[in-house]
mmCIF file of C-alpha atoms in Angstrom:
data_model
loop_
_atom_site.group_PDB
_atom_site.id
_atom_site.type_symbol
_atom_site.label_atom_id
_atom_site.label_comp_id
_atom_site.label_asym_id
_atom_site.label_seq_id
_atom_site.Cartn_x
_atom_site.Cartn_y
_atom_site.Cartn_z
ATOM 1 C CA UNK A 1 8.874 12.671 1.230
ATOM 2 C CA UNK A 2 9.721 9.853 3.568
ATOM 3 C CA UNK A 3 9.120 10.401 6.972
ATOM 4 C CA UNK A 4 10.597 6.748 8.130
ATOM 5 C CA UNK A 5 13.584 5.093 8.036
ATOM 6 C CA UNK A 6 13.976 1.760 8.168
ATOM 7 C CA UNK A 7 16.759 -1.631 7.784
ATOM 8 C CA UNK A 8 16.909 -2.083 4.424
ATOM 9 C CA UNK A 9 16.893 -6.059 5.085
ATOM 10 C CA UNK A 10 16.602 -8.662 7.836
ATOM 11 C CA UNK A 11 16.681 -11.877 8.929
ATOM 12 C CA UNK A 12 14.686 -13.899 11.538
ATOM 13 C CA UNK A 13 15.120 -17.652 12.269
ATOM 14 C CA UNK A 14 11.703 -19.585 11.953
ATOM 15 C CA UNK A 15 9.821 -19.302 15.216
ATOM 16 C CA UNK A 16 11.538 -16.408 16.732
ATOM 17 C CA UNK A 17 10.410 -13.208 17.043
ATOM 18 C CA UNK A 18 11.138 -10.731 14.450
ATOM 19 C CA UNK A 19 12.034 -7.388 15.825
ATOM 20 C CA UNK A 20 11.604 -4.390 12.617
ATOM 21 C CA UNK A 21 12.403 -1.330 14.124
ATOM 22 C CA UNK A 22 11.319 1.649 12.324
ATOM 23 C CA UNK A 23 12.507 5.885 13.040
ATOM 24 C CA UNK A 24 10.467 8.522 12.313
ATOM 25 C CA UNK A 25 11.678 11.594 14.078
ATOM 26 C CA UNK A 26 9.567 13.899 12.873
ATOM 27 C CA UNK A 27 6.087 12.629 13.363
ATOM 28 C CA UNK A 28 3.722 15.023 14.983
ATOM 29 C CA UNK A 29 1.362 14.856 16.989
ATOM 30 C CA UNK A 30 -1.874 13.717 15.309
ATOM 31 C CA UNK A 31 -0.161 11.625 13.485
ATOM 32 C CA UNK A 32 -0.298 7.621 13.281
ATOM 33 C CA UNK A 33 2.168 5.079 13.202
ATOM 34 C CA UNK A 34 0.805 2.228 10.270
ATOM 35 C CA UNK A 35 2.586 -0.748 9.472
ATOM 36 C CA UNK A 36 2.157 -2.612 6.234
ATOM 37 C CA UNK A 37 3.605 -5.923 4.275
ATOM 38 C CA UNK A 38 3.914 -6.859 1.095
ATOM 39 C CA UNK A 39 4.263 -10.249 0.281
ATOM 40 C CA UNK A 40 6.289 -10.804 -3.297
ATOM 41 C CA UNK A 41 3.409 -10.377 -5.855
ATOM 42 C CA UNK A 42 0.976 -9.745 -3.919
ATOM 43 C CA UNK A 43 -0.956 -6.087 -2.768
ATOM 44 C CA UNK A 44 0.430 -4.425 0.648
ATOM 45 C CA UNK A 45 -1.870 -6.005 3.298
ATOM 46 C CA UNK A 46 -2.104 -3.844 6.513
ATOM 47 C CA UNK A 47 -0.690 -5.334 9.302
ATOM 48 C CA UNK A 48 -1.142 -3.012 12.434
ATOM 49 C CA UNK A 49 -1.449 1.106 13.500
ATOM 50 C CA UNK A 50 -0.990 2.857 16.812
ATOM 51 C CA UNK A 51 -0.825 6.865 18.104
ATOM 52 C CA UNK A 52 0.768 6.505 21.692
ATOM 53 C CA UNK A 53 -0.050 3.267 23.066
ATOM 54 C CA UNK A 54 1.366 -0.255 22.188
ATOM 55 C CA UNK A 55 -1.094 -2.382 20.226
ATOM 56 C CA UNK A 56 -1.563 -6.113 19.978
ATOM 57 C CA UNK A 57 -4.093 -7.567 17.132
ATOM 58 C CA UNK A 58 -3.883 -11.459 15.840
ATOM 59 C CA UNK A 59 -1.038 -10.581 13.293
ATOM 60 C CA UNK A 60 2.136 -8.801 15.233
ATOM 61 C CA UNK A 61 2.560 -5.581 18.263
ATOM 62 C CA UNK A 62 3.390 -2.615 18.003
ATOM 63 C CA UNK A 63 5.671 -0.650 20.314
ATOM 64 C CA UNK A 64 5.862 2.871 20.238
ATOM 65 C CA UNK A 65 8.427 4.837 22.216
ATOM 66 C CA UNK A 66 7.247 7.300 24.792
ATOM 67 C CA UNK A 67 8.548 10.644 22.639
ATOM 68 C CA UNK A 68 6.894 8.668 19.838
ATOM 69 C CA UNK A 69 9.904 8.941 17.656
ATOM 70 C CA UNK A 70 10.602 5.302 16.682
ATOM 71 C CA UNK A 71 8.205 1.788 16.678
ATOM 72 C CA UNK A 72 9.061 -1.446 16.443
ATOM 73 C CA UNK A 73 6.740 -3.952 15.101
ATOM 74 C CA UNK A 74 7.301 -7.553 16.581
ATOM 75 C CA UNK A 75 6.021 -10.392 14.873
ATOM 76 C CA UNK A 76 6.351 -13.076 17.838
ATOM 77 C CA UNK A 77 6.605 -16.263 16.120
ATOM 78 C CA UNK A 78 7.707 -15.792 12.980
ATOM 79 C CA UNK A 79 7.081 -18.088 9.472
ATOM 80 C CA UNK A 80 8.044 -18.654 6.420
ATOM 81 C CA UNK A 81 5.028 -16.918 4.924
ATOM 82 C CA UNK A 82 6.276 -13.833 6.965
ATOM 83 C CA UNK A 83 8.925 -13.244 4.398
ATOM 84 C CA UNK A 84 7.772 -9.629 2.942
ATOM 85 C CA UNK A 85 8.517 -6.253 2.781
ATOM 86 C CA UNK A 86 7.775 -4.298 5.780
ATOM 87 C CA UNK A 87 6.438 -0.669 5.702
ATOM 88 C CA UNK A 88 6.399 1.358 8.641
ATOM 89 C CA UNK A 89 4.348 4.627 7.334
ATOM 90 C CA UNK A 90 3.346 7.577 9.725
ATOM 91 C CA UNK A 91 0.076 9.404 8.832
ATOM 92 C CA UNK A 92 -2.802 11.449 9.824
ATOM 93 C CA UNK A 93 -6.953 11.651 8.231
ATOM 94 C CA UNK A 94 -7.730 10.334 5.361
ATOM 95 C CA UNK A 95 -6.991 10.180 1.827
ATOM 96 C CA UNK A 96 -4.296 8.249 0.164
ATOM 97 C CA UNK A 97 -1.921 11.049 -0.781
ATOM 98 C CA UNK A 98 -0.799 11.038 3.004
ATOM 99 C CA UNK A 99 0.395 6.992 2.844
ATOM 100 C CA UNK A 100 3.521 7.705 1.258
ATOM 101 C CA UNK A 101 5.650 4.049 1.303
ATOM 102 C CA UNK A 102 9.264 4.135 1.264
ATOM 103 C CA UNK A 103 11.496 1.355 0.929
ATOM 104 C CA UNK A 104 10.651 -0.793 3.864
ATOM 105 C CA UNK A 105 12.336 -3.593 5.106
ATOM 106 C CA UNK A 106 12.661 -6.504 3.485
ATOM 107 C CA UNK A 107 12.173 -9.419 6.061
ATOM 108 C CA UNK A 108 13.422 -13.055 5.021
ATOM 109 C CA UNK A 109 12.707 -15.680 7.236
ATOM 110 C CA UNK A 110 15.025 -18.289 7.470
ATOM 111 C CA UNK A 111 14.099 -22.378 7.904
ATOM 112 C CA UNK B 1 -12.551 -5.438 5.170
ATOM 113 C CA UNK B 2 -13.095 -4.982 1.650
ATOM 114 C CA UNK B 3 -12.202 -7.562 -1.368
ATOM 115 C CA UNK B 4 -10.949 -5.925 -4.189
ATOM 116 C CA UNK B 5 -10.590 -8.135 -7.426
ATOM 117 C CA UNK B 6 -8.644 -6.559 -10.366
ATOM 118 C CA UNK B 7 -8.772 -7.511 -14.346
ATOM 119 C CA UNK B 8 -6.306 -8.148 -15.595
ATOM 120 C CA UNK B 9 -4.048 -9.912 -13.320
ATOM 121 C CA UNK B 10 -1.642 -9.624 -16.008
ATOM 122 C CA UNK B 11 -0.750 -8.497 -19.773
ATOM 123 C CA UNK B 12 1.673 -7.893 -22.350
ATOM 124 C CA UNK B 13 1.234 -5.314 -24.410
ATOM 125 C CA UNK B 14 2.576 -3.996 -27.292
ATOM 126 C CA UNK B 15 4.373 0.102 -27.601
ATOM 127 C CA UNK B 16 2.143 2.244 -28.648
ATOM 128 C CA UNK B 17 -1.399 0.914 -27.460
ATOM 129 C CA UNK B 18 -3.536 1.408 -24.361
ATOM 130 C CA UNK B 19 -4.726 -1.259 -21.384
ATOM 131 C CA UNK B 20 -7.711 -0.541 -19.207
ATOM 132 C CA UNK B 21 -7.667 -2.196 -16.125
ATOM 133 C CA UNK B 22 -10.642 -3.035 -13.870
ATOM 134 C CA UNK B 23 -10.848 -2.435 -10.447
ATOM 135 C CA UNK B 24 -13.864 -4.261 -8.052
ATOM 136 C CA UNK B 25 -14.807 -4.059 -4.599
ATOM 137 C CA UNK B 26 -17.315 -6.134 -2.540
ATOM 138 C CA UNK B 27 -18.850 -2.788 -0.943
ATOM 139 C CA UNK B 28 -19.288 0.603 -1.337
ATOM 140 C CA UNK B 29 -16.632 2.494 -0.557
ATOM 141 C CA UNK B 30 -15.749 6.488 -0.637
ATOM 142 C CA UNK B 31 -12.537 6.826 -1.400
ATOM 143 C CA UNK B 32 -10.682 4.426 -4.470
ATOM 144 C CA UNK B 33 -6.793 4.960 -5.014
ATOM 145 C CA UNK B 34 -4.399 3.997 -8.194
ATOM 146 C CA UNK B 35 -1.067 3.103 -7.244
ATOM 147 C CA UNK B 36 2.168 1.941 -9.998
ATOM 148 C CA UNK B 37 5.010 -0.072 -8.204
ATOM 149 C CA UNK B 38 7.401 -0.059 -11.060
ATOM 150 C CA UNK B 39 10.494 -3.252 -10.947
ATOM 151 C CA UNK B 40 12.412 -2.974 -7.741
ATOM 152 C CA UNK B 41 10.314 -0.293 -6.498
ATOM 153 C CA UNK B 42 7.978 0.977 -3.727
ATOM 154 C CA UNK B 43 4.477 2.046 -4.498
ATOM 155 C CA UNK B 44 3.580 5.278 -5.859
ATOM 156 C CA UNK B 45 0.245 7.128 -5.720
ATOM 157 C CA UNK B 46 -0.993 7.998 -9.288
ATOM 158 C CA UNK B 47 -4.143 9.153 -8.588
ATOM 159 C CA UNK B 48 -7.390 9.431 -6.587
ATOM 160 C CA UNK B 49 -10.810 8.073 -8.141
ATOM 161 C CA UNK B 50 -13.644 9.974 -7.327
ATOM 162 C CA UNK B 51 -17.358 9.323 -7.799
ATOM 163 C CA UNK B 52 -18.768 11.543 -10.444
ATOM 164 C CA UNK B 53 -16.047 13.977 -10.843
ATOM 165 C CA UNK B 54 -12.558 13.989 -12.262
ATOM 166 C CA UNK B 55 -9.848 11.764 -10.686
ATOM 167 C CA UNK B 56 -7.021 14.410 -8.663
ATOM 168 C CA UNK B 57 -3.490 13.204 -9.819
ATOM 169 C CA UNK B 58 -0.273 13.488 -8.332
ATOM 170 C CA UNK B 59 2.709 15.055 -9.301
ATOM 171 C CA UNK B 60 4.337 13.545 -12.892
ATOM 172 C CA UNK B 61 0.637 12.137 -13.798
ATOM 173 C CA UNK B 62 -1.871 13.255 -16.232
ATOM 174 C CA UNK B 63 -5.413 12.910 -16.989
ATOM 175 C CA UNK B 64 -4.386 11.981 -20.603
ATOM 176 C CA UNK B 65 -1.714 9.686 -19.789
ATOM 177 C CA UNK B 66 -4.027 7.777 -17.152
ATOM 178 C CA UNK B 67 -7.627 7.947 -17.334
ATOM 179 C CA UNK B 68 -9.606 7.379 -15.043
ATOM 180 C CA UNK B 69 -12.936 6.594 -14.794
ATOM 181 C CA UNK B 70 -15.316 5.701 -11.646
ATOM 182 C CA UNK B 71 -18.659 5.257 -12.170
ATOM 183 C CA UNK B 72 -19.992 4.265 -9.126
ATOM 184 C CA UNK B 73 -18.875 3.560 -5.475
ATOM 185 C CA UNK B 74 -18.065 -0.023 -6.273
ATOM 186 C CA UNK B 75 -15.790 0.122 -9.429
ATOM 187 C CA UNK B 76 -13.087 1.866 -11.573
ATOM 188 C CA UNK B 77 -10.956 1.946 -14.257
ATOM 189 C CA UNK B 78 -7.494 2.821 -14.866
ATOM 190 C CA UNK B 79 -6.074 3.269 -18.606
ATOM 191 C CA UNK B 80 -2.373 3.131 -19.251
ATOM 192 C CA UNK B 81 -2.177 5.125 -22.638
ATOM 193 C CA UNK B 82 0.003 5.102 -25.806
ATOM 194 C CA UNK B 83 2.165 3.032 -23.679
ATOM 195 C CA UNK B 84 6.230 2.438 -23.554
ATOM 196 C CA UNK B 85 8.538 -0.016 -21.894
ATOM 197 C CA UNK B 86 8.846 2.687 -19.315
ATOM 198 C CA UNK B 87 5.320 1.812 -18.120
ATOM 199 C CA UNK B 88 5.951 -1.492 -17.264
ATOM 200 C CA UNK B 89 4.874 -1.884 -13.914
ATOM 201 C CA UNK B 90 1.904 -3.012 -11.296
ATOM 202 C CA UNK B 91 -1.118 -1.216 -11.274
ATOM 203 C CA UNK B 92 -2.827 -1.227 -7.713
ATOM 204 C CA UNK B 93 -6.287 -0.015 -7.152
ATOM 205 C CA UNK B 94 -6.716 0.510 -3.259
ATOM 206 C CA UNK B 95 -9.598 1.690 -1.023
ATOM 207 C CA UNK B 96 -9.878 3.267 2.670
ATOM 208 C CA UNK B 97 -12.300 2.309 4.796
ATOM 209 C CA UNK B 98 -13.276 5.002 7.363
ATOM 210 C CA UNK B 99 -15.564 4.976 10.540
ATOM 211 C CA UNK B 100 -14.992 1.943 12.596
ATOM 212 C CA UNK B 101 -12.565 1.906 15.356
ATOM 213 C CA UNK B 102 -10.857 -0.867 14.761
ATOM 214 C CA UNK B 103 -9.921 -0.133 10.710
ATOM 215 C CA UNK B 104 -9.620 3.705 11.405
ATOM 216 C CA UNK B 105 -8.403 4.700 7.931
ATOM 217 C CA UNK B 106 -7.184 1.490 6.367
ATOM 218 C CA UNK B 107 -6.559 0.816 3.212
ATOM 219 C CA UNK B 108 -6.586 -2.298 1.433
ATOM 220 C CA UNK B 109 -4.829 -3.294 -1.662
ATOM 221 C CA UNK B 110 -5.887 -5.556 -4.677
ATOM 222 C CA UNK B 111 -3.624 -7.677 -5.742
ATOM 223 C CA UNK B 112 -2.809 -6.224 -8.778
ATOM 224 C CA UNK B 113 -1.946 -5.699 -12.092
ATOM 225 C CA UNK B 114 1.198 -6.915 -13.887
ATOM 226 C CA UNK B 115 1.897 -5.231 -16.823
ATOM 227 C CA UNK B 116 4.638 -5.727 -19.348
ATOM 228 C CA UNK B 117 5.043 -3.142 -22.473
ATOM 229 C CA UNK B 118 7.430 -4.325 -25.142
#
């Protein structure tokens, strides 16, 4: 079952930040917030994951609310090649049959 | 990271037959995953391949629908059997790394396997 909700679509000018919120109400305590893209024909590629604390890495941040109930993921300068469908997935250990991917967000950046 | 290379990238098949697809990563890895991302549609888990034992399948998919086989910690199969339209779809094979701090429990994706049944 989904534990996220996200947009179902976006926009985002070239070279602007794009802002993808993401909900998940629910998540408990030991449990992660991952964020994922897939680009059209391609594999998801991981993009980013946090528990409590905002993370930066050389793709996008993540922002995670204090009460942990909803991220954002901020890709600061968006491209072209940043149009994708975003997957914000919470999870905890191991094992694939925890990374349950819902709809996402589809993300078109515009010229 | 890993690198994982699939075979095909792509076929069309006719009803009625059976595709193996090949799944190959750069390292050895513990845990290998089968995903199908049927037309329009997110990913969904099919199964987990595990070294020298049976695969463990999700609900809706069976052993003699989708075989799989993994040999070693480097490589393994999926079969799509006595296939229909219905199974027209892409075939992932993903793996989780474990252990390091920095890709705590990531998975990476291969970049598939487009499949067309007629």
């Amino acid at each position: 079952d989904a534990k996220t909700t996200q947009p179902t679509s976006m926009d985002c000018a070239e070279g602007r930040a794009a802002n993808l919120p993401c909900n998940h109400s629910t998540i408990s305590g030991n449990e992660y917030v991952y964020w994922y893209r897939q680009i059209h024909s391609q594999g998801p590629q991981y993009i980013i994951h946090g528990l409590k604390n905002n993370e930066t890495n050389e793709m996008a941040s993540l922002i995670i609310t204090e009460d942990r109930k909803s991220s954002t993921l901020i890709l600061p300068h968006a491209t072209l090649r940043d149009t994708a469908v975003y997957y914000c997935i919470v999870r905890v250990g191991t094992g694939a049959n925890n990374l349950f991917f819902g709809t996402g967000t589809r993300l078109t950046v515009i010229p | 990271s890993a690198v994982i290379s699939q075979k095909p990238s792509r076929d069309i098949c006719q009803r009625g037959t059976s595709l193996t697809i090949q799944c190959q990563v750069d390292s050895q890895v513990t845990m290998m995953f089968w995903y199908r991302q049927q037309p329009g549609q997110s990913l969904t888990l099919i199964a987990t391949a595990n070294q020298g034992s049976e695969a463990t399948y999700e609900s809706g998919f069976v052993i003699d629908k989708f075989p799989i086989s993994r040999p070693n910690l480097t490589f393994s199969t999926l079969t799509v059997s006595n296939m229909s339209p219905e199974d027209s779809s892409i075939y992932l094979c993903s793996v989780e790394i474990l252990g390091t701090a920095r890709y705590y429990n990531e998975q990476f994706f291969g970049p598939g396997t487009r499949l067309t049944v007629l």
